[in-house]
Structure formats: structure tokens, C-alpha cells
Short mmCIF file of C-alpha atoms and ligand atoms in Angstrom, two decimals:
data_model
loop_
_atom_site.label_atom_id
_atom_site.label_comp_id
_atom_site.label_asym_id
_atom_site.label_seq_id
_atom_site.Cartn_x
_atom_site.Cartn_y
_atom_site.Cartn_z
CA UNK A 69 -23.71 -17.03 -23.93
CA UNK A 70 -23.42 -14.85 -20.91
CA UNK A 71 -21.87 -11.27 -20.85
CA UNK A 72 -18.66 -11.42 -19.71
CA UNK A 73 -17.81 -8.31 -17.31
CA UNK A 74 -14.48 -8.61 -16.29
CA UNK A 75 -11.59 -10.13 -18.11
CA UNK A 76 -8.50 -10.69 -16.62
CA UNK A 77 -5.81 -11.63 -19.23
CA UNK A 78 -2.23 -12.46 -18.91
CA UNK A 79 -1.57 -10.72 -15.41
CA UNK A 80 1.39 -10.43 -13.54
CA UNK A 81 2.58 -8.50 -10.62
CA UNK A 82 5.57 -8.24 -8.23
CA UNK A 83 6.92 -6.08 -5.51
CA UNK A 84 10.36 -5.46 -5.24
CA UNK A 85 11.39 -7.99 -7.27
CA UNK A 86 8.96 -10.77 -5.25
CA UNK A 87 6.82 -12.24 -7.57
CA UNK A 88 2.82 -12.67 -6.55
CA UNK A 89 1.02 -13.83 -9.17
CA UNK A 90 2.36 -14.61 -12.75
CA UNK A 91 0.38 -14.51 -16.10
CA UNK A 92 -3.12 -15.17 -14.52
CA UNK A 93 -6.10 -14.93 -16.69
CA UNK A 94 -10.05 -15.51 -16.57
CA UNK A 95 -12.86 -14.04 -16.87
CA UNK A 96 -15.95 -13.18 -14.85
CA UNK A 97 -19.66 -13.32 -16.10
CA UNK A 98 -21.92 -10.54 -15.57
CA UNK A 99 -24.53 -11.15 -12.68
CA UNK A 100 -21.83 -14.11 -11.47
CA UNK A 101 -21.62 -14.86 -7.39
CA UNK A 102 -17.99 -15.77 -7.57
CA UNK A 103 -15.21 -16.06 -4.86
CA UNK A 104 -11.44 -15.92 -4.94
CA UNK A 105 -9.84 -18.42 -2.16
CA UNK A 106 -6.13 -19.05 -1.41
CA UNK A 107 -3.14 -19.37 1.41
CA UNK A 108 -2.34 -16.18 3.50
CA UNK A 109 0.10 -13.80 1.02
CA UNK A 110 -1.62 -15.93 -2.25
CA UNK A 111 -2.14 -12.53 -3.87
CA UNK A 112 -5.85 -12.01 -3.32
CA UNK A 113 -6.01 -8.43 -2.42
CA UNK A 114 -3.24 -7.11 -4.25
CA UNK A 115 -5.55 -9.01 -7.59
CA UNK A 116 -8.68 -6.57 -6.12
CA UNK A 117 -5.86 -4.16 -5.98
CA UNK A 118 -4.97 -4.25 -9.33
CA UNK A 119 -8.53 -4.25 -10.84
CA UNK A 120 -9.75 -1.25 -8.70
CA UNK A 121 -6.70 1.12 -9.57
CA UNK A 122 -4.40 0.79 -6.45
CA UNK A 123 -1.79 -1.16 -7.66
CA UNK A 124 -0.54 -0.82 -11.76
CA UNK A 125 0.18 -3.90 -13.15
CA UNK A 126 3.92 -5.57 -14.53
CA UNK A 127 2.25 -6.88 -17.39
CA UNK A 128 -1.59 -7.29 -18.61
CA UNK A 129 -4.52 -6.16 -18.91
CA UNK A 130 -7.96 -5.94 -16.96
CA UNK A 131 -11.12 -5.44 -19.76
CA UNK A 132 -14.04 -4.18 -17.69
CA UNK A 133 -16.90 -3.79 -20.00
CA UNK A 134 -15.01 -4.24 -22.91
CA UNK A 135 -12.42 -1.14 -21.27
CA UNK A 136 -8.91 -1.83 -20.31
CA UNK A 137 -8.78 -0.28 -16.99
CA UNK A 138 -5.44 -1.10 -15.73
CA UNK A 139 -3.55 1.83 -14.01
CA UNK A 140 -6.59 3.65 -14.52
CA UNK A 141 -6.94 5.94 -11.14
CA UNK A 142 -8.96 4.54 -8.53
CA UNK A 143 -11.73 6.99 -8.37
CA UNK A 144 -12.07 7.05 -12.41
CA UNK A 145 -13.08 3.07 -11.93
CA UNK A 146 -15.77 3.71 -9.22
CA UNK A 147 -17.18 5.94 -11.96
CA UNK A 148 -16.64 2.98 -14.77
CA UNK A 149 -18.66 0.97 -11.80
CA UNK A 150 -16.71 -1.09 -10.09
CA UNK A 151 -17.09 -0.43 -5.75
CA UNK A 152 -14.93 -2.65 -3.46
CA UNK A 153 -15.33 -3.50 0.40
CA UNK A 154 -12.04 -3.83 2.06
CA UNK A 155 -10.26 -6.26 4.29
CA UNK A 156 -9.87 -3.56 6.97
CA UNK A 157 -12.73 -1.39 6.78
CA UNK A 158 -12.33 2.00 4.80
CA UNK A 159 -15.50 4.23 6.97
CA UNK A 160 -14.90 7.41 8.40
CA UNK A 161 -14.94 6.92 12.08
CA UNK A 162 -16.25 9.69 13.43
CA UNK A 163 -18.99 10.09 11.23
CA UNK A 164 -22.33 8.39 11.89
CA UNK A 165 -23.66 5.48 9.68
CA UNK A 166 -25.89 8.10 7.94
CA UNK A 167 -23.15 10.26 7.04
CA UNK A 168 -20.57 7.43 6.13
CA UNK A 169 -23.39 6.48 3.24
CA UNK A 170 -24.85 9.63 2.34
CA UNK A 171 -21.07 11.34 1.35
CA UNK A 172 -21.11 7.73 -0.64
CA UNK A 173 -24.41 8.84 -2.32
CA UNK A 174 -23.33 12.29 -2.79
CA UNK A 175 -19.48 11.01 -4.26
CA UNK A 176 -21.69 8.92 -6.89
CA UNK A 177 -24.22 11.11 -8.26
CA UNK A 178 -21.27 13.80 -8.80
CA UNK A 179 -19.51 11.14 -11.29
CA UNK A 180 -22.16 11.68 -13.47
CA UNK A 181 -21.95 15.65 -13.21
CA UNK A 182 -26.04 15.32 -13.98
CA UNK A 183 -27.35 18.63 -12.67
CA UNK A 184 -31.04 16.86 -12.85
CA UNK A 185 -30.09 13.95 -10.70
CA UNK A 186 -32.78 13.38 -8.05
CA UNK A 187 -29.63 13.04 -5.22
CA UNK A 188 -28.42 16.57 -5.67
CA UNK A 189 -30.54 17.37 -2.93
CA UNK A 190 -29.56 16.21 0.26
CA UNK A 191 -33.11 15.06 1.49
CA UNK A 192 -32.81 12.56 -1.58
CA UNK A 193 -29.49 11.40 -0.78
CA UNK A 194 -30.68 10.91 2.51
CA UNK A 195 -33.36 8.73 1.65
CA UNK A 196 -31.26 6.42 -0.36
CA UNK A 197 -28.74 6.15 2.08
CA UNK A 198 -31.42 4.80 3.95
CA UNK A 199 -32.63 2.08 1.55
CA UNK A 200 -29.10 1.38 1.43
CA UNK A 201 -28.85 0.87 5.23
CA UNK A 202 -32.39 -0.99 5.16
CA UNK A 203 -30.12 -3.62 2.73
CA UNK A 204 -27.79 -4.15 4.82
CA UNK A 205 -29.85 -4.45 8.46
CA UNK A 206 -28.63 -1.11 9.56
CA UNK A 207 -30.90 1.50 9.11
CA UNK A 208 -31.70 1.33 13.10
CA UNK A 209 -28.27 2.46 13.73
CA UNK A 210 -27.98 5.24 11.08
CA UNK A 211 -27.08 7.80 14.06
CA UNK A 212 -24.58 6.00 15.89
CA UNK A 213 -21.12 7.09 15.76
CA UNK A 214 -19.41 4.77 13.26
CA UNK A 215 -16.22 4.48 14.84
CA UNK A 216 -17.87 2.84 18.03
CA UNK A 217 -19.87 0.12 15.93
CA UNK A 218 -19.18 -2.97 16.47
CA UNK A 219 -16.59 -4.54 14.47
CA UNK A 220 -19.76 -6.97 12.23
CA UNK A 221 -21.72 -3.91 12.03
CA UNK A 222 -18.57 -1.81 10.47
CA UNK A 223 -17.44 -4.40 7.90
CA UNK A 224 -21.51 -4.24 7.04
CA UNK A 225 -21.29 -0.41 6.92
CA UNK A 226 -18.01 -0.64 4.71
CA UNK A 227 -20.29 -2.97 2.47
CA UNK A 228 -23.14 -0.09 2.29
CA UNK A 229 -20.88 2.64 1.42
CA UNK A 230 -19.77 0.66 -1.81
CA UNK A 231 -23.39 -0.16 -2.60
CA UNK A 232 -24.03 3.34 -2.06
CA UNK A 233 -21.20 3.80 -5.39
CA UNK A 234 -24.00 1.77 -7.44
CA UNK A 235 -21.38 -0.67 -8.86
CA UNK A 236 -22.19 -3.01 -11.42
CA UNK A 237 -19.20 -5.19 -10.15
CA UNK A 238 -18.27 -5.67 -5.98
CA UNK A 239 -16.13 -6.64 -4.97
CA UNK A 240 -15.85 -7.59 -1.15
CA UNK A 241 -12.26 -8.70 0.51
CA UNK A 242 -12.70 -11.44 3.65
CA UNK A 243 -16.23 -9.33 4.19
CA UNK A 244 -16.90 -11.95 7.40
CA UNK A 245 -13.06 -11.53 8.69
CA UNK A 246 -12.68 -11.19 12.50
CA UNK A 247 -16.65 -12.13 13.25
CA UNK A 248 -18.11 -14.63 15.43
CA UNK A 249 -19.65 -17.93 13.82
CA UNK A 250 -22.82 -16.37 14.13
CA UNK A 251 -22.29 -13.27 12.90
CA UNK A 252 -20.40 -15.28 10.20
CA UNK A 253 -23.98 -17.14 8.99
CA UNK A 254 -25.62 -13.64 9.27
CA UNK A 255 -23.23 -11.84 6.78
CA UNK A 256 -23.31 -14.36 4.43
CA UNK A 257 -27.01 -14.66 4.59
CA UNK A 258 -27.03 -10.70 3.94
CA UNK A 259 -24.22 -10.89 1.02
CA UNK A 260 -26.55 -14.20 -1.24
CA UNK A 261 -29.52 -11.66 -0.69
CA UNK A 262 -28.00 -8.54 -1.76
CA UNK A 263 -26.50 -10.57 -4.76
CA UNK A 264 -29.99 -12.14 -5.13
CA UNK A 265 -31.99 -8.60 -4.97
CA UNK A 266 -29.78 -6.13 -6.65
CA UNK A 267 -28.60 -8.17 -9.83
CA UNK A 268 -25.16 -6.95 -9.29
CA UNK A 269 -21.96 -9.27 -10.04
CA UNK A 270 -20.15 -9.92 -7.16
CA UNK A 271 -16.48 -11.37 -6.11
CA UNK A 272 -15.71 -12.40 -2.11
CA UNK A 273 -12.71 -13.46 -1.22
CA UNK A 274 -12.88 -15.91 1.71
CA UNK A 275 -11.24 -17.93 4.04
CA UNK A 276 -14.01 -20.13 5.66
CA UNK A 277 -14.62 -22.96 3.04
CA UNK A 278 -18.21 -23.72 4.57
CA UNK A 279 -19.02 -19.96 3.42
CA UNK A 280 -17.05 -20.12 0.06
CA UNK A 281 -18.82 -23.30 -0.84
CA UNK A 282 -22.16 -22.86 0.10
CA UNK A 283 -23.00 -19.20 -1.96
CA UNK A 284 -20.50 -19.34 -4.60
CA UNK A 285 -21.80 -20.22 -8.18
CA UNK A 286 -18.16 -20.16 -9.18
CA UNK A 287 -14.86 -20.84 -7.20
CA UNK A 288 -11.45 -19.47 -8.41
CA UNK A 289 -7.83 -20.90 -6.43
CA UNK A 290 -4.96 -18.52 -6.40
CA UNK A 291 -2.32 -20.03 -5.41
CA UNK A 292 1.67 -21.01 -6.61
CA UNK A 293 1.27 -17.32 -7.72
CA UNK A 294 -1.62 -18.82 -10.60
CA UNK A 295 -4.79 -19.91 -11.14
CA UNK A 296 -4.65 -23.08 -9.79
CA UNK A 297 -8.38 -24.18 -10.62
CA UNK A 298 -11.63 -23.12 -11.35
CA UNK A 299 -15.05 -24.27 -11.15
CA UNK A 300 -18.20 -24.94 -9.05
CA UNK A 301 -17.90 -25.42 -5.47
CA UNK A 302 -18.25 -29.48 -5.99
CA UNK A 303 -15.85 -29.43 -8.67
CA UNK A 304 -13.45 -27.88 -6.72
CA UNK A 305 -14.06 -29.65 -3.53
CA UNK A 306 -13.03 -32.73 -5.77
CA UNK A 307 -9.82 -31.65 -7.14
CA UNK A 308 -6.73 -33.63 -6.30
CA UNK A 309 -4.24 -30.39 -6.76
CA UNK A 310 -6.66 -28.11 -4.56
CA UNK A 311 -7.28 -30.42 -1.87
CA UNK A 312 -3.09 -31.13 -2.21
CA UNK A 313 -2.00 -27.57 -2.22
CA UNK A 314 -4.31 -25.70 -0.21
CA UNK A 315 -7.43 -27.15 1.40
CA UNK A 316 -5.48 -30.53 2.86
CA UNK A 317 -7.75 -31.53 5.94
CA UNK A 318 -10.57 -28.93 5.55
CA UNK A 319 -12.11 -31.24 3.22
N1 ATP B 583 2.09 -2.61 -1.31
C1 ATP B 583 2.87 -3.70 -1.17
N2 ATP B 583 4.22 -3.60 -1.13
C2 ATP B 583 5.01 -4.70 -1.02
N3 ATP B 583 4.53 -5.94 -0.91
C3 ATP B 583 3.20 -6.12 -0.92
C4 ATP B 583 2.29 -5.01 -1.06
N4 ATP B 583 1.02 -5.48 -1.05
C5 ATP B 583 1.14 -6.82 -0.92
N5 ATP B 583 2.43 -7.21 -0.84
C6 ATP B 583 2.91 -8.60 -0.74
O1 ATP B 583 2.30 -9.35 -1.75
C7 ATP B 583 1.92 -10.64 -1.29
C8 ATP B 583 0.44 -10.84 -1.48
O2 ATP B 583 -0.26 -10.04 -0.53
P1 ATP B 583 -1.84 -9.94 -0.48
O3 ATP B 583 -2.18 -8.97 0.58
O4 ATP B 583 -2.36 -9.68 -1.84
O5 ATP B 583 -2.23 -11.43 -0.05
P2 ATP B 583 -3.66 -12.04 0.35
O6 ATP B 583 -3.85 -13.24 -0.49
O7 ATP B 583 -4.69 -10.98 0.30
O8 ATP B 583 -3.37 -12.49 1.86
P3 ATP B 583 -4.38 -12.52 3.14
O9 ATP B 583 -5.18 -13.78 3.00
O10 ATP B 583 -3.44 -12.59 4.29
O11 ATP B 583 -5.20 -11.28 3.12
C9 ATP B 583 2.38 -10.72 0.15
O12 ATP B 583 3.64 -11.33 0.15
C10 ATP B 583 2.50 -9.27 0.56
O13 ATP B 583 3.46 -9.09 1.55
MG1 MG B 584 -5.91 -10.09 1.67
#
């Protein structure tokens, strides 16, 4: 049976009294290519929130690795391994590409406080922040400003600097929000390969159904503050209670 990664078990959250998600629970398999879909305000971030340390929970628990890591601080959990792209990008502006991913490179190596690692050079951070950049199709613009990027290239760059953590779990929130259709096809194209190349397990959340459905191995439905289904892209395509509640005409 496959390693499970991430379990999420019994989880609830509210804010101010406003309930989001009640007593959710399931579990992710390591190496998984899994999304989380759902209606506007469904809960998906504040669920990334909750496993990456920015939000503590009301009740339950989130097992990475066999860890409960909930309320855990953010930065401790990057170390654990877990990296996250966000719905608005998190880049510093007026630092180039390069810089954006090498501070990434340099933040990562410290968690292990390894005074042999090959990165504590800056030449060798450099260089991997370039393999990085090669991943995601933008080495050519490693000296550009990041600020001025175009708004693709900086969700792409926002995807680098978490690779650049060396997570064994991503997780990447709406990482094709606000793009063109084209640029739309390209990111997802970049995301399968990524998943494809670097082994890592990785959880999208996603609005455009064509996208969700076509990479995902495994598609999870958060809505009426639950778990509303879960299963292959076909299987959920199919359900009467999905295609009721939340995907209506799409399909
Ligand atoms: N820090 C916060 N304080 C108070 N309420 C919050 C906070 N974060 C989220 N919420 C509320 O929790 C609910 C879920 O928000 P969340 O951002 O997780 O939804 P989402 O599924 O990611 O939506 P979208 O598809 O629009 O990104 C919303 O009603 C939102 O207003
Ligand atoms: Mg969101």
C-alpha cells in the first residue's frame, strides 16, 4: 500500500464564530497529483492555511509524516518539508528572479544548520537557483526586476521559490489564477512535468475543471463546509451530489 504523507483527521475551523469547514478528514498519498476544488469562500485556502502553520486549528489534527503539525509555526513546517505557492503571489518585488530564488536556496540549506552543505556558498546557491529557474521556463529572465514580470511569469516565480524550499509536499493555491487560456495550458503543462520529474507530492487547488480534470490522479470537493466527494477525475465528473452542488452546467 502506498505511503500516506499527509493525514488530515477530524478538522474543523471557524472565524468569528462562522463556521468553514467542519470535521473534514482524508488523507494524501506520497508522490499523489491531487487537487482540492470548490465554490468561492468553500474553505480551500484557509485548509492550505491550516496545514502550512498560518491558521491553528478549532479541533484536529494534521499528521505529516507521521508528525502532528498543527499550530506548528510556519517556518518550522517548511523545514518538516512542506513549501506552498500562494493565491496572490508571495515574491519580493524589487528583487530580480535570481535573487527571489537564491534567498529561497539560502533560507533552505540554513534549516538544516549543515556547515558542509554545498549551498553555503553563494556561487552554489546560485547555480541551483538556476536549475530551479531552468524548471520552471525562467532562467532567461533571472535578471529582470521581479516586480515588473508579468503577472504568468510571477505566479511561475512564486512556484520556483517554493521548489527552491525542496518540499516533499506543494502545495500550489489557483497557481493559473488571473492568466490567459494560453498561458493557462502552459502552466499546467509546466506543473504535470514538474510533478512528473521531481517525484514530489503535490496539491492544486483550481477553478478551471478542464485543468482539474485533465492532471489530477485524485480529485477532492470541499464544499457544505465538508468533504463532499472524492475520487478520480471520471468518478467525480459522474457524481450526482457534485454535479448538484457545485459543478451544475460545467459538466
Ligand atoms: N483570516 C480570516 N479571518 C476571517 N475570515 C476568514 C479568514 N480567512 C478566510 N476567512 C473566511 O473563511 C471563508 C473561506 O475562505 P477561503 O479563502 O479559505 O476560501 P477559498 O475556498 O479559498 O475561496 P476562493 O476560491 O475565493 O479563493 C470565507 O468566508 C472567508 O471570508
Ligand atoms: Mg482561496
Amino acid at each position: 500500500m502506498a505511503e500516506k504523507i499527509l493525514r488530515i483527521e477530524n478538522l474543523s475551523k471557524s472565524f468569528e464564530g462562522t463556521q468553514v469547514f467542519n470535521n473534514i478528514s482524508f488523507v494524501i498519498e506520497k508522490g499523489e497529483l491531487s487537487s482540492i476544488i470548490g465554490p468561492n469562500g468553500a474553505g480551500k485556502t484557509t485548509l492550505f492555511n491550516l496545514i502550512t502553520g498560518y491558521h491553528i486549528p478549532d479541533q484536529g489534527r494534521v499528521i505529516f509524516k507521521g508528525q502532528d503539525i498543527a499550530g506548528i509555526q510556519p517556518h518550522r513546517i517548511v523545514r518538516l518539508g512542506i513549501a506552498r505557492a500562494f493565491q496572490r503571489t508571495n515574491i519580493f518585488p524589487k528583487m530580480t528572479v535570481l535573487e527571489n530564488v537564491v534567498a529561497a536556496v539560502i533560507s533552505r540549506q540554513r534549516r538544516n544548520l549543515n556547515l558542509v552543505s554545498p549551498f553555503r556558498n553563494n556561487k552554489a546557491a546560485e547555480e541551483r537557483a538556476y536549475e530551479i529557474l531552468e524548471n520552471v521556463e525562467l532562467a532567461d529572465m533571472a535578471h529582470r526586476q521581479s516586480g515588473i514580470l508579468a503577472h504568468g511569469n510571477q505566479k511561475r516565480l512564486d512556484i520556483a521559490v517554493a521548489l527552491a524550499l525542496d518540499p516533499e509536499l506543494l502545495l500550489l493555491d489557483e497557481p493559473t489564477a488571473g492568466m490567459s487560456p494560453e498561458e493557462r495550458k502552459h502552466t499546467v503543462q509546466l506543473v504535470k512535468r514538474l510533478w512528473e520529474t521531481l517525484h514530489i507530492t503535490m496539491v492544486f487547488i483550481e477553478h478551471d475543471m478542464d485543468i482539474v480534470f485533465g492532471i489530477s490522479q485524485k480529485v477532492r470537493v470541499l464544499c457544505y463546509r465538508t468533504i463532499l466527494a472524492e475520487g478520480t477525475p471520471a468518478e467525480i465528473s459522474a457524481n450526482e451530489q457534485v454535479i448538484e452542488a457545485y459543478l451544475g452546467e460545467e459538466v
